[in-house]
Amino acid sequence: MEITVSQSSIIPTLSHIHVYPVKSIAALTQSQAWVEKQGLAFDRRFMVASDDGAMITARKYPQMVKISATLTMTGLVLQYPNKADLVLQYADFDMKDAAATVWNDNFNAYTTTVIANQWFSDIIGHSVQLLFCGQQSQRVRPKIGHNVSFADGYPLLIISEASLAALNERSSEQHTMAQFRTNLVVSNTEAFAEDGWKRIRIGEVEFEAVKPCARCILTTVDPLTGEFSLLKEPSKTMATFRADEQGEVFFGQNLVAINEGIIRAGDEIEILETQPKPVYADNIATKLQLTCVEREDIAADFTTFWLESHQQSPLPTYLPGQHLPLQLEINGEFISRRYTLSSSPSRLGRYAISVKRIDDGRVSNWLHQYFQVGDVLVADKPNGDFHLGIHTDKLLLLSAGSGITPMLSMLRYLSDNDNVRDVVFYHQCSTEADIPSLQELHQLENMHPSLDLRIVLSQPRRDWQGEFGRLSLSHLAMISDLDKRQVFVCGPDAFMVAAKKLLLKMGVAPARYHQEAFGPLRGTLSPKQPLKLNINGHIFSGNNQKTLLEQAETAGISLNYSCRAGFCGVCKVTLASGQVDQPDVPALLPQERLQGKVLACCCIPKTDLKITQ
């Protein structure tokens, strides 16, 4: 007999308690905790700061999340990979007054030890200090009405396990609670149940929810590697269903404690008062389910997988050169990859990804060995900034290795539209066996007299009649009107670095140079130049290499920001004069571009600038 348990009989439970002894380091899990009004005991009582007291966090130095802590009776021990442990004793602290700044809050903290400062300086890469807030923090926040530790804004954060599961169902990556740096984790709830809680009681303590927690780029840091997600996840996914009208992303609820007391993992959560849940627009794109309908070997260890819609629905269109974000499950682990579409959008109903097997390539080897006709994979809509666009004549499509895939898409598209006008197709690979789709390329060469096909081998046989060697000035010198061409480059990193250097030397303007990269190219197309930057009347020296936000921070100028990835729009400013390189990102609408709006977190100055907020 099946027994059904009603939703109302499921009692929310506190499943985990996390404290972060030093702001931005890894969590320390506790079975119970003493709750003070300034936060959990031992939570964010230390902070790494610059010499002038400004907070330093993993938003800018993601390696900090790899620091772990162990509490002792007289202090704590900090550990970092391949580094001697730092043993801190409270009795050894200098306890000299030191200025401290967390966002816009300025207050006094205390110095610790010279050894601690040096230990953290080695990890950060420049001079920093470790500050202690004392037994009772001197930072008083008027919004709360009492003191707060070094936490960003509020003493505590609560998130339900169901909320994380709901995010993981949508995201192309699988995330852990460690990415969200919450203090309290709740089980036995529906997704985002915490959004509707106004007052709750856990153990001896009553809490009040004060506001949803705005999320920043720190959620995209892998807690194990200390590296940012290349796919900008989970920020990218959260922005599609957890963002307000201003584009700010929220996940979890900030709490304040009304009284002090003990809470324990396993405590039931009593809901004393509820509140209306905030409503966020759900703009998530439907996942694509794609069936492999054909495998085509196009060169040695190079296979094209032809894909059709598993649901028999029309496939989203794309631009020649864009890539397909895939999510694969390999041995129970979800892995995300992006493969450039080698098919042409002019040939409806099918996608094609061409995958070259790499010796240590986990996904490429799995696809070659296991992904067969009839198998299904999950994907998001094609996207990417590297595509043919409006350019249709006087082209140089320059590739090496598997970098040929976007060039095949572009050439097929041009051919299908009878638009091959003065196109040089240059591809470099090792041997004749490595030349992809050679028969098709020769057919296209015969069809289009204005197509100049150049195959260059780095390890040719003696009877090879074509060009050979690595990409060089002599190769490029044989291409007519090089400085008048739109140049598209894709291949291994070393090839692209060499290609860029040679092409710019040969007179190709940076504006005509287009390089495949997952994310905006930062300071790679133009030689470094000093610039004068003016933000709200603050004038300082900058350059054309780093983002506006990074340069403002270095100059000590505070700009609003949250995600640092172009998803939320919090750092939106107005360009009063000058030019920037502004990538195409979700938080900046076309009409806002026309109004002179830019995102400080991802735009790079090209000239002297005047910026207003």
Coordinates of C-alpha atoms in Angstrom, one line a residue:
M1 CA 0.0 0.0 0.0
E2 CA 1.4 3.4 -1.0
I3 CA 1.4 6.1 1.6
T4 CA 1.3 9.7 0.5
V5 CA 2.8 12.3 2.7
S6 CA 1.2 15.7 2.4
Q7 CA 3.4 18.7 1.7
S8 CA 2.2 20.4 4.9
S9 CA 3.5 17.5 7.1
I10 CA 7.1 17.9 5.8
I11 CA 8.9 20.1 8.4
P12 CA 11.8 22.3 7.2
T13 CA 15.0 21.3 8.9
L14 CA 18.4 23.0 9.4
S15 CA 20.7 20.5 7.6
H16 CA 24.1 22.3 7.7
I17 CA 25.8 25.2 9.5
H18 CA 28.8 27.0 7.9
V19 CA 31.1 29.6 9.2
Y20 CA 33.9 31.4 7.3
P21 CA 36.5 32.5 9.9
V22 CA 38.2 34.7 7.4
K23 CA 36.2 36.5 4.8
S24 CA 36.3 34.8 1.3
I25 CA 38.0 31.5 2.5
A26 CA 36.4 28.1 2.5
A27 CA 33.6 27.2 4.9
L28 CA 34.0 25.4 8.2
T29 CA 31.0 23.1 8.8
Q30 CA 29.8 22.9 12.4
S31 CA 27.2 20.7 14.1
Q32 CA 26.1 23.6 16.3
A33 CA 26.8 27.3 16.6
W34 CA 26.4 30.2 19.0
V35 CA 24.4 32.9 17.3
E36 CA 25.2 36.5 18.2
K37 CA 23.5 39.6 16.7
Q38 CA 26.7 40.4 14.8
G39 CA 26.6 36.9 13.2
L40 CA 27.5 33.3 14.0
A41 CA 30.4 33.0 16.5
F42 CA 33.7 32.9 14.6
D43 CA 32.0 33.8 11.3
R44 CA 34.0 36.4 9.2
R45 CA 35.8 37.8 12.3
F46 CA 38.9 38.2 10.1
M47 CA 39.4 40.0 6.8
V48 CA 42.3 40.3 4.4
A49 CA 42.7 44.0 3.6
S50 CA 45.0 46.2 1.6
D51 CA 47.5 48.3 3.5
D52 CA 44.9 51.1 3.7
G53 CA 42.3 48.8 5.1
A54 CA 40.1 48.2 2.0
M55 CA 38.6 44.7 1.9
I56 CA 40.2 42.1 -0.4
T57 CA 38.0 39.2 -1.5
A58 CA 37.8 36.3 -3.8
R59 CA 35.9 38.4 -6.3
K60 CA 39.2 39.6 -7.5
Y61 CA 41.5 36.9 -6.0
P62 CA 39.6 33.7 -6.4
Q63 CA 42.5 31.6 -5.1
M64 CA 41.3 32.7 -1.6
V65 CA 38.5 30.1 -1.6
K66 CA 41.2 27.4 -1.4
I67 CA 42.2 28.6 2.1
S68 CA 40.7 26.4 4.9
A69 CA 40.5 27.0 8.6
T70 CA 40.5 24.9 11.8
L71 CA 39.5 26.4 15.1
T72 CA 41.6 25.8 18.2
M73 CA 41.1 26.7 21.8
T74 CA 43.5 29.6 21.5
G75 CA 43.1 30.7 17.9
L76 CA 43.0 29.0 14.5
V77 CA 45.1 27.2 11.9
L78 CA 44.9 28.2 8.3
Q79 CA 46.0 26.0 5.4
Y80 CA 46.6 26.6 1.7
P81 CA 47.8 24.0 -0.9
N82 CA 51.6 23.6 -1.0
K83 CA 52.2 26.2 1.7
A84 CA 53.2 25.8 5.3
D85 CA 50.3 26.2 7.8
L86 CA 49.6 29.5 9.4
V87 CA 49.1 29.1 13.2
L88 CA 47.4 32.1 14.7
Q89 CA 47.2 32.6 18.5
Y90 CA 44.9 35.4 19.8
A91 CA 47.5 36.1 22.5
D92 CA 50.1 37.0 19.8
F93 CA 47.9 39.6 18.0
D94 CA 49.3 43.2 17.9
M95 CA 45.7 44.5 18.5
K96 CA 46.6 48.0 17.2
D97 CA 43.8 50.1 15.8
A98 CA 43.5 49.8 12.0
A99 CA 41.2 51.5 9.6
A100 CA 38.9 49.0 7.8
T101 CA 36.5 49.4 4.9
V102 CA 33.8 47.0 3.8
W103 CA 31.9 48.5 0.8
N104 CA 30.9 51.9 2.1
D105 CA 31.3 51.2 5.8
N106 CA 34.4 52.7 7.4
F107 CA 35.2 51.5 10.9
N108 CA 38.1 50.4 13.2
A109 CA 39.5 46.9 13.4
Y110 CA 42.7 45.4 14.9
T111 CA 46.0 44.2 13.4
T112 CA 47.0 40.6 13.9
T113 CA 50.6 39.6 13.3
V114 CA 53.4 40.3 10.7
I115 CA 53.7 36.6 10.0
A116 CA 49.9 36.5 9.1
N117 CA 50.3 39.5 6.8
Q118 CA 53.2 37.9 5.0
W119 CA 51.4 34.5 4.7
F120 CA 48.4 36.2 3.0
S121 CA 50.6 38.5 0.9
D122 CA 52.3 35.5 -0.6
I123 CA 48.9 34.1 -1.7
I124 CA 47.5 37.3 -3.0
G125 CA 50.7 38.4 -4.7
H126 CA 51.2 41.8 -3.1
S127 CA 51.3 43.4 0.3
V128 CA 48.1 42.8 2.4
Q129 CA 47.3 42.6 6.0
L130 CA 45.0 40.3 8.1
L131 CA 42.6 42.3 10.3
F132 CA 40.6 41.1 13.3
C133 CA 37.2 42.7 14.2
G134 CA 37.6 41.9 17.9
Q135 CA 35.2 40.2 20.2
Q136 CA 32.6 42.7 19.3
S137 CA 32.9 44.3 15.8
Q138 CA 32.9 48.1 15.8
R139 CA 31.1 48.2 12.4
V140 CA 27.6 49.3 13.1
R141 CA 25.1 49.2 10.2
P142 CA 22.2 51.6 10.6
K143 CA 19.9 49.4 8.4
I144 CA 20.3 46.7 10.9
G145 CA 20.6 48.7 14.1
H146 CA 23.5 46.9 15.6
N147 CA 27.1 45.8 14.8
V148 CA 28.0 43.3 12.1
S149 CA 31.2 41.4 11.4
F150 CA 33.2 41.6 8.2
A151 CA 30.3 40.0 6.2
D152 CA 29.3 41.9 3.1
G153 CA 26.1 43.5 4.5
Y154 CA 24.1 41.2 6.7
P155 CA 25.1 38.8 9.5
L156 CA 23.6 35.6 8.1
L157 CA 22.5 33.9 4.9
I158 CA 20.0 31.0 4.5
I159 CA 19.4 28.9 1.4
S160 CA 17.4 25.7 0.9
E161 CA 18.7 22.6 -0.8
A162 CA 15.7 22.6 -3.0
S163 CA 16.6 26.0 -4.4
L164 CA 20.1 24.7 -5.4
A165 CA 18.5 21.7 -7.0
A166 CA 16.1 24.0 -9.0
L167 CA 19.1 26.0 -10.2
N168 CA 21.0 22.8 -11.2
E169 CA 18.1 21.6 -13.3
R170 CA 18.5 24.7 -15.4
S171 CA 22.2 25.3 -15.5
S172 CA 24.7 23.8 -17.9
E173 CA 27.0 23.0 -14.9
Q174 CA 26.3 21.3 -11.6
H175 CA 26.8 23.6 -8.6
T176 CA 27.4 23.1 -4.9
M177 CA 26.3 25.0 -1.9
A178 CA 29.9 26.0 -1.3
Q179 CA 29.7 28.4 -4.3
F180 CA 27.0 30.5 -2.5
R181 CA 28.8 30.9 0.8
T182 CA 25.7 30.5 2.9
N183 CA 25.6 30.1 6.7
L184 CA 22.5 28.0 7.0
V185 CA 21.3 25.3 4.7
V186 CA 17.7 24.0 4.9
S187 CA 16.2 20.7 3.8
N188 CA 12.6 19.5 3.5
T189 CA 11.3 22.5 1.6
E190 CA 10.1 23.4 -1.9
A191 CA 12.4 25.4 -4.1
F192 CA 12.8 29.0 -2.9
A193 CA 10.6 28.5 0.1
E194 CA 12.9 30.8 2.0
D195 CA 11.8 33.7 -0.2
G196 CA 8.4 33.6 1.6
W197 CA 9.8 33.6 5.2
K198 CA 9.6 36.8 7.2
R199 CA 10.3 35.4 10.7
I200 CA 11.6 32.0 11.7
R201 CA 12.8 30.2 14.8
I202 CA 15.7 27.7 14.8
G203 CA 16.6 26.2 18.2
E204 CA 16.9 29.0 20.7
V205 CA 17.1 31.8 18.2
E206 CA 14.5 33.8 16.3
F207 CA 15.6 35.3 12.9
E208 CA 14.1 38.0 10.7
A209 CA 14.6 37.9 6.9
V210 CA 15.6 41.4 5.8
K211 CA 16.1 41.1 2.1
P212 CA 17.0 38.7 -0.7
C213 CA 20.7 38.2 -1.2
A214 CA 22.1 39.9 -4.3
R215 CA 24.6 37.6 -6.0
C216 CA 28.0 38.5 -7.5
I217 CA 30.8 37.0 -9.5
L218 CA 32.0 35.0 -6.5
T219 CA 29.3 32.4 -7.2
T220 CA 31.2 31.5 -10.4
V221 CA 34.4 30.5 -8.6
D222 CA 35.0 26.8 -8.4
P223 CA 35.6 26.1 -4.6
L224 CA 38.1 23.3 -5.4
T225 CA 40.2 25.0 -8.1
G226 CA 39.8 28.6 -7.2
E227 CA 39.1 29.5 -10.8
F228 CA 36.3 31.4 -12.4
S229 CA 33.8 29.4 -14.6
L230 CA 34.6 29.9 -18.2
L231 CA 30.8 29.7 -18.9
K232 CA 30.0 32.3 -16.3
E233 CA 27.8 29.9 -14.4
P234 CA 25.7 30.0 -12.3
S235 CA 25.4 33.8 -12.9
K236 CA 24.3 33.2 -16.5
T237 CA 21.5 30.9 -15.6
M238 CA 20.4 32.8 -12.5
A239 CA 20.1 35.9 -14.6
T240 CA 17.4 34.1 -16.6
F241 CA 15.0 33.4 -13.8
R242 CA 16.2 35.1 -10.6
A243 CA 16.7 38.7 -11.8
D244 CA 14.7 41.8 -11.0
E245 CA 13.8 44.6 -13.4
Q246 CA 17.2 46.3 -12.9
G247 CA 19.0 43.0 -13.8
E248 CA 20.3 42.3 -10.2
V249 CA 20.3 38.6 -9.4
F250 CA 19.1 37.2 -6.1
F251 CA 19.6 33.8 -4.5
G252 CA 19.0 33.1 -0.8
Q253 CA 17.7 35.3 2.0
N254 CA 19.7 37.6 4.3
L255 CA 18.9 37.2 8.0
V256 CA 19.4 39.0 11.3
A257 CA 19.1 37.4 14.7
I258 CA 16.6 38.9 17.1
N259 CA 18.2 37.2 20.1
E260 CA 21.3 35.2 20.9
G261 CA 21.4 31.5 21.5
I262 CA 22.4 28.0 20.2
I263 CA 21.3 26.4 16.9
R264 CA 22.1 22.8 15.9
A265 CA 22.1 20.9 12.7
G266 CA 18.9 18.9 12.7
D267 CA 16.8 21.6 14.4
E268 CA 13.4 22.0 13.0
I269 CA 12.6 25.4 11.5
E270 CA 9.4 27.1 12.8
I271 CA 7.8 29.5 10.4
L272 CA 6.5 32.4 12.6
E273 CA 5.6 34.8 9.8
T274 CA 5.5 34.7 6.1
Q275 CA 5.8 37.4 3.4
P276 CA 4.9 37.6 -0.3
K277 CA 7.6 36.1 -2.5
P278 CA 9.3 38.4 -4.9
V279 CA 8.4 37.7 -8.5
Y280 CA 11.2 37.2 -11.1
A281 CA 10.6 36.9 -14.8
D282 CA 11.4 33.4 -16.1
N283 CA 13.3 33.9 -19.4
I284 CA 15.1 30.5 -19.4
A285 CA 15.6 29.0 -22.8
T286 CA 14.3 25.5 -23.4
K287 CA 17.0 22.9 -23.5
L288 CA 17.5 21.2 -26.9
Q289 CA 17.6 17.5 -27.1
L290 CA 19.6 16.4 -30.2
T291 CA 19.8 13.0 -31.7
C292 CA 22.9 11.8 -33.6
V293 CA 21.7 10.8 -37.1
E294 CA 25.1 10.4 -38.8
R295 CA 28.8 10.1 -38.0
E296 CA 31.2 11.3 -40.8
D297 CA 34.9 10.8 -40.6
I298 CA 36.4 13.9 -42.2
A299 CA 40.1 13.3 -41.4
A300 CA 42.3 11.2 -39.1
D301 CA 40.8 11.2 -35.6
F302 CA 38.4 14.0 -36.8
T303 CA 34.7 13.1 -36.9
T304 CA 31.6 15.1 -37.7
F305 CA 28.4 14.3 -35.7
W306 CA 25.2 15.3 -37.5
L307 CA 22.4 16.1 -35.1
E308 CA 18.7 16.6 -35.5
S309 CA 16.0 17.6 -33.0
H310 CA 14.9 14.7 -30.8
Q311 CA 11.5 16.4 -30.3
Q312 CA 11.0 16.8 -34.1
S313 CA 10.7 20.6 -33.5
P314 CA 12.5 23.3 -35.6
L315 CA 16.1 23.9 -34.5
P316 CA 17.0 27.5 -33.4
T317 CA 18.9 29.3 -36.1
Y318 CA 22.4 30.5 -35.7
L319 CA 25.2 32.5 -37.4
P320 CA 28.0 30.9 -39.3
G321 CA 30.9 30.6 -36.8
Q322 CA 28.8 30.3 -33.6
H323 CA 29.2 27.4 -31.2
L324 CA 26.8 24.9 -29.6
P325 CA 26.9 24.6 -25.7
L326 CA 26.6 20.9 -24.8
Q327 CA 25.9 19.1 -21.6
L328 CA 27.1 15.6 -21.4
E329 CA 26.9 13.0 -18.6
I330 CA 30.1 10.9 -18.4
N331 CA 30.3 8.3 -15.7
G332 CA 27.7 10.1 -13.6
E333 CA 29.4 13.5 -13.9
F334 CA 27.8 16.4 -15.8
I335 CA 30.4 18.1 -18.1
S336 CA 29.8 21.1 -20.3
R337 CA 31.6 21.8 -23.5
R338 CA 31.2 24.2 -26.4
Y339 CA 31.8 23.0 -29.9
T340 CA 31.7 25.3 -32.9
L341 CA 29.0 24.3 -35.4
S342 CA 30.7 23.2 -38.7
S343 CA 27.3 23.0 -40.4
S344 CA 25.7 26.0 -42.2
P345 CA 22.6 27.8 -41.0
S346 CA 21.5 27.8 -44.7
R347 CA 20.9 24.0 -44.4
L348 CA 17.9 23.8 -42.1
G349 CA 17.0 20.9 -39.8
R350 CA 20.5 19.7 -38.9
Y351 CA 23.4 20.8 -36.7
A352 CA 26.9 19.4 -37.1
I353 CA 29.8 19.5 -34.7
S354 CA 33.2 18.3 -35.9
V355 CA 35.3 17.0 -33.1
K356 CA 39.0 16.1 -33.3
R357 CA 40.2 13.5 -30.9
I358 CA 42.8 14.8 -28.4
D359 CA 45.0 12.4 -26.5
D360 CA 44.0 13.6 -23.1
G361 CA 40.7 15.1 -24.2
R362 CA 38.1 13.5 -21.9
V363 CA 35.0 14.6 -23.9
S364 CA 36.5 14.3 -27.4
N365 CA 37.5 10.7 -26.6
W366 CA 34.1 9.9 -25.1
L367 CA 32.3 11.3 -28.2
H368 CA 34.5 9.3 -30.6
Q369 CA 34.2 6.1 -28.7
Y370 CA 30.7 6.1 -27.3
F371 CA 28.4 8.7 -29.0
Q372 CA 26.7 6.7 -31.8
V373 CA 23.8 7.1 -34.2
G374 CA 20.6 7.2 -32.2
D375 CA 22.1 8.6 -29.1
V376 CA 20.8 11.8 -27.6
L377 CA 22.6 14.8 -26.0
V378 CA 21.4 18.0 -24.4
A379 CA 22.3 21.5 -25.6
D380 CA 21.5 25.1 -25.3
K381 CA 20.8 27.4 -28.2
P382 CA 23.8 28.2 -30.4
N383 CA 25.6 31.5 -29.4
G384 CA 28.9 33.3 -29.6
D385 CA 30.4 36.6 -30.7
F386 CA 32.7 35.0 -33.3
H387 CA 30.6 34.8 -36.6
L388 CA 30.6 36.0 -40.1
G389 CA 28.2 38.9 -39.5
I390 CA 27.9 41.3 -42.4
H391 CA 31.2 40.4 -43.9
T392 CA 30.8 38.5 -47.2
D393 CA 33.7 39.6 -49.5
K394 CA 37.4 40.0 -49.3
L395 CA 37.8 37.5 -46.6
L396 CA 40.7 35.5 -45.1
L397 CA 39.5 32.5 -43.2
L398 CA 42.7 31.4 -41.4
S399 CA 42.7 28.2 -39.3
A400 CA 44.8 25.4 -37.9
G401 CA 43.8 22.0 -36.5
S402 CA 40.2 21.8 -35.2
G403 CA 40.0 25.6 -35.7
I404 CA 38.7 24.8 -39.2
T405 CA 35.2 24.1 -37.9
P406 CA 33.9 27.7 -37.9
M407 CA 35.6 28.3 -41.3
L408 CA 33.7 25.3 -42.8
S409 CA 30.5 26.8 -41.5
M410 CA 31.3 30.2 -43.0
L411 CA 32.4 28.8 -46.4
R412 CA 29.4 26.5 -46.7
Y413 CA 27.1 29.4 -45.9
L414 CA 28.8 31.6 -48.5
S415 CA 28.6 28.9 -51.1
D416 CA 24.9 28.1 -50.4
N417 CA 24.1 31.8 -50.9
D418 CA 26.3 32.1 -54.0
N419 CA 28.3 34.7 -52.2
V420 CA 31.9 33.5 -52.4
R421 CA 33.6 36.7 -53.4
D422 CA 37.4 36.8 -53.1
V423 CA 37.8 34.4 -50.2
V424 CA 41.1 33.0 -49.1
F425 CA 40.7 29.8 -47.2
Y426 CA 44.0 29.0 -45.4
H427 CA 44.2 25.9 -43.3
Q428 CA 47.3 24.5 -41.5
C429 CA 47.6 20.9 -40.3
S430 CA 50.2 18.2 -39.9
T431 CA 49.9 15.7 -42.7
E432 CA 47.6 14.9 -45.7
A433 CA 45.7 12.5 -43.5
D434 CA 44.8 15.4 -41.2
I435 CA 43.2 17.6 -43.9
P436 CA 39.5 17.8 -42.9
S437 CA 36.8 17.5 -45.6
L438 CA 39.4 17.7 -48.4
Q439 CA 37.1 16.4 -51.1
E440 CA 34.4 18.9 -50.3
L441 CA 36.9 21.8 -50.2
H442 CA 38.1 20.8 -53.7
Q443 CA 34.5 20.7 -54.9
L444 CA 33.9 24.2 -53.6
E445 CA 37.2 25.4 -55.1
N446 CA 36.0 24.1 -58.5
M447 CA 32.5 25.7 -58.0
H448 CA 33.9 29.2 -57.1
P449 CA 36.7 30.7 -59.1
S450 CA 37.1 33.4 -56.5
L451 CA 37.9 30.9 -53.8
D452 CA 41.6 30.6 -53.1
L453 CA 42.2 27.3 -51.2
R454 CA 45.5 27.1 -49.4
I455 CA 46.3 23.9 -47.5
V456 CA 49.6 24.1 -45.6
L457 CA 51.2 21.0 -44.0
S458 CA 53.8 21.2 -41.2
Q459 CA 54.9 17.6 -41.7
P460 CA 54.4 16.9 -45.5
R461 CA 55.6 13.9 -47.5
R462 CA 58.4 14.5 -50.0
D463 CA 56.0 14.4 -52.9
W464 CA 53.7 17.1 -51.4
Q465 CA 53.2 19.8 -54.0
G466 CA 51.5 22.5 -51.8
E467 CA 52.7 24.9 -49.2
F468 CA 54.4 23.6 -46.1
G469 CA 55.8 24.8 -42.8
R470 CA 54.4 26.9 -40.0
L471 CA 52.4 30.1 -40.6
S472 CA 54.9 32.8 -41.6
L473 CA 55.3 36.2 -43.2
S474 CA 56.2 34.5 -46.5
H475 CA 52.8 32.6 -46.4
L476 CA 50.9 35.8 -45.7
A477 CA 52.8 37.8 -48.3
M478 CA 51.4 35.6 -51.1
I479 CA 47.8 36.6 -50.2
S480 CA 46.7 39.6 -52.2
D481 CA 45.1 42.7 -50.7
L482 CA 45.8 41.3 -47.2
D483 CA 45.4 44.7 -45.5
K484 CA 41.9 45.1 -47.1
R485 CA 40.5 41.8 -45.9
Q486 CA 38.3 40.9 -43.0
V487 CA 40.4 38.2 -41.2
F488 CA 38.9 35.4 -39.2
V489 CA 41.3 33.3 -37.1
C490 CA 40.7 30.1 -35.2
G491 CA 43.1 27.4 -34.0
P492 CA 45.3 26.4 -31.1
D493 CA 46.4 29.3 -28.8
A494 CA 50.0 29.4 -30.1
F495 CA 48.7 29.5 -33.6
M496 CA 46.4 32.4 -32.9
V497 CA 49.1 34.3 -31.0
A498 CA 51.4 34.0 -33.9
A499 CA 48.7 34.8 -36.5
K500 CA 47.7 38.0 -34.7
K501 CA 51.3 39.2 -34.4
L502 CA 52.1 38.5 -38.1
L503 CA 48.8 39.9 -39.4
L504 CA 49.1 43.2 -37.5
K505 CA 52.7 43.4 -38.7
M506 CA 51.5 43.0 -42.3
G507 CA 49.2 45.9 -41.9
V508 CA 45.9 44.3 -41.0
A509 CA 43.9 46.8 -38.9
P510 CA 42.8 45.5 -35.5
A511 CA 39.2 46.3 -36.5
R512 CA 39.4 43.8 -39.4
Y513 CA 40.9 41.1 -37.1
H514 CA 38.4 38.6 -35.6
Q515 CA 39.5 35.8 -33.3
E516 CA 37.6 32.9 -31.8
A517 CA 37.6 33.1 -28.0
F518 CA 35.1 32.1 -25.3
G519 CA 34.7 35.6 -23.8
P520 CA 35.8 39.0 -24.8
L521 CA 39.4 39.5 -25.9
R522 CA 41.1 41.7 -23.4
G523 CA 43.9 43.9 -24.5
T524 CA 45.2 41.6 -27.2
L525 CA 44.5 43.5 -30.4
S526 CA 46.0 46.8 -29.6
P527 CA 49.5 47.8 -28.3
K528 CA 49.3 49.1 -24.7
Q529 CA 48.5 52.9 -24.6
P530 CA 48.3 55.2 -21.6
L531 CA 44.8 56.9 -21.4
K532 CA 43.2 59.6 -19.2
L533 CA 40.0 58.3 -17.5
N534 CA 37.5 60.6 -15.9
I535 CA 34.8 59.0 -13.7
N536 CA 32.4 61.5 -12.1
G537 CA 35.1 64.1 -12.0
H538 CA 37.8 61.8 -10.7
I539 CA 40.6 61.9 -13.2
F540 CA 43.3 59.2 -13.2
S541 CA 45.7 57.5 -15.6
G542 CA 44.6 54.3 -17.2
N543 CA 45.2 52.1 -20.2
N544 CA 43.5 50.2 -23.1
Q545 CA 44.2 46.7 -21.5
K546 CA 42.0 46.3 -18.5
T547 CA 38.3 46.8 -17.9
L548 CA 37.0 50.1 -16.7
L549 CA 35.9 48.6 -13.3
E550 CA 39.4 47.1 -12.7
Q551 CA 41.1 50.3 -13.4
A552 CA 38.6 52.3 -11.2
E553 CA 39.3 49.9 -8.4
T554 CA 43.0 50.3 -8.8
A555 CA 42.6 54.1 -8.6
G556 CA 40.5 53.8 -5.5
I557 CA 37.3 54.9 -7.1
S558 CA 34.1 53.0 -6.0
L559 CA 31.7 51.8 -8.7
N560 CA 28.6 49.7 -8.1
Y561 CA 28.9 46.1 -9.3
S562 CA 27.6 42.7 -8.6
C563 CA 28.2 39.9 -11.1
R564 CA 31.3 41.3 -12.8
A565 CA 30.3 39.2 -15.9
G566 CA 27.9 41.4 -17.8
F567 CA 24.7 39.6 -16.6
C568 CA 23.2 41.9 -14.0
G569 CA 23.7 45.5 -15.2
V570 CA 24.5 46.9 -11.7
C571 CA 27.7 48.5 -13.0
K572 CA 26.0 50.3 -15.9
V573 CA 27.4 53.8 -16.5
T574 CA 27.1 56.5 -19.2
L575 CA 29.8 57.2 -21.7
A576 CA 29.9 61.0 -21.9
S577 CA 32.9 61.0 -24.3
G578 CA 35.4 58.6 -25.7
Q579 CA 35.2 55.1 -27.0
V580 CA 35.2 51.6 -25.4
D581 CA 35.3 48.0 -26.5
Q582 CA 32.0 46.8 -25.2
P583 CA 31.3 43.0 -25.6
D584 CA 27.8 41.9 -26.5
V585 CA 26.4 40.8 -23.1
P586 CA 22.9 40.1 -21.8
A587 CA 22.7 43.1 -19.4
L588 CA 23.1 45.8 -22.0
L589 CA 20.2 46.3 -24.4
P590 CA 20.6 47.7 -28.0
Q591 CA 18.7 50.8 -27.1
E592 CA 20.9 51.4 -24.1
R593 CA 24.0 51.2 -26.3
L594 CA 22.5 53.9 -28.4
Q595 CA 22.0 56.0 -25.3
G596 CA 25.8 55.7 -24.5
K597 CA 25.4 53.1 -21.7
V598 CA 28.3 50.7 -21.1
L599 CA 29.1 48.1 -18.4
A600 CA 32.1 49.0 -16.4
C601 CA 32.8 45.3 -15.5
C602 CA 33.5 44.3 -19.1
C603 CA 34.1 47.3 -21.3
I604 CA 37.7 48.2 -22.1
P605 CA 38.7 51.8 -22.8
K606 CA 40.0 52.5 -26.4
T607 CA 40.5 56.2 -25.9
D608 CA 40.5 58.8 -23.2
L609 CA 37.1 58.6 -21.4
K610 CA 34.6 60.7 -19.5
I611 CA 32.2 58.6 -17.5
T612 CA 29.1 59.5 -15.4
Q613 CA 27.0 57.3 -13.2

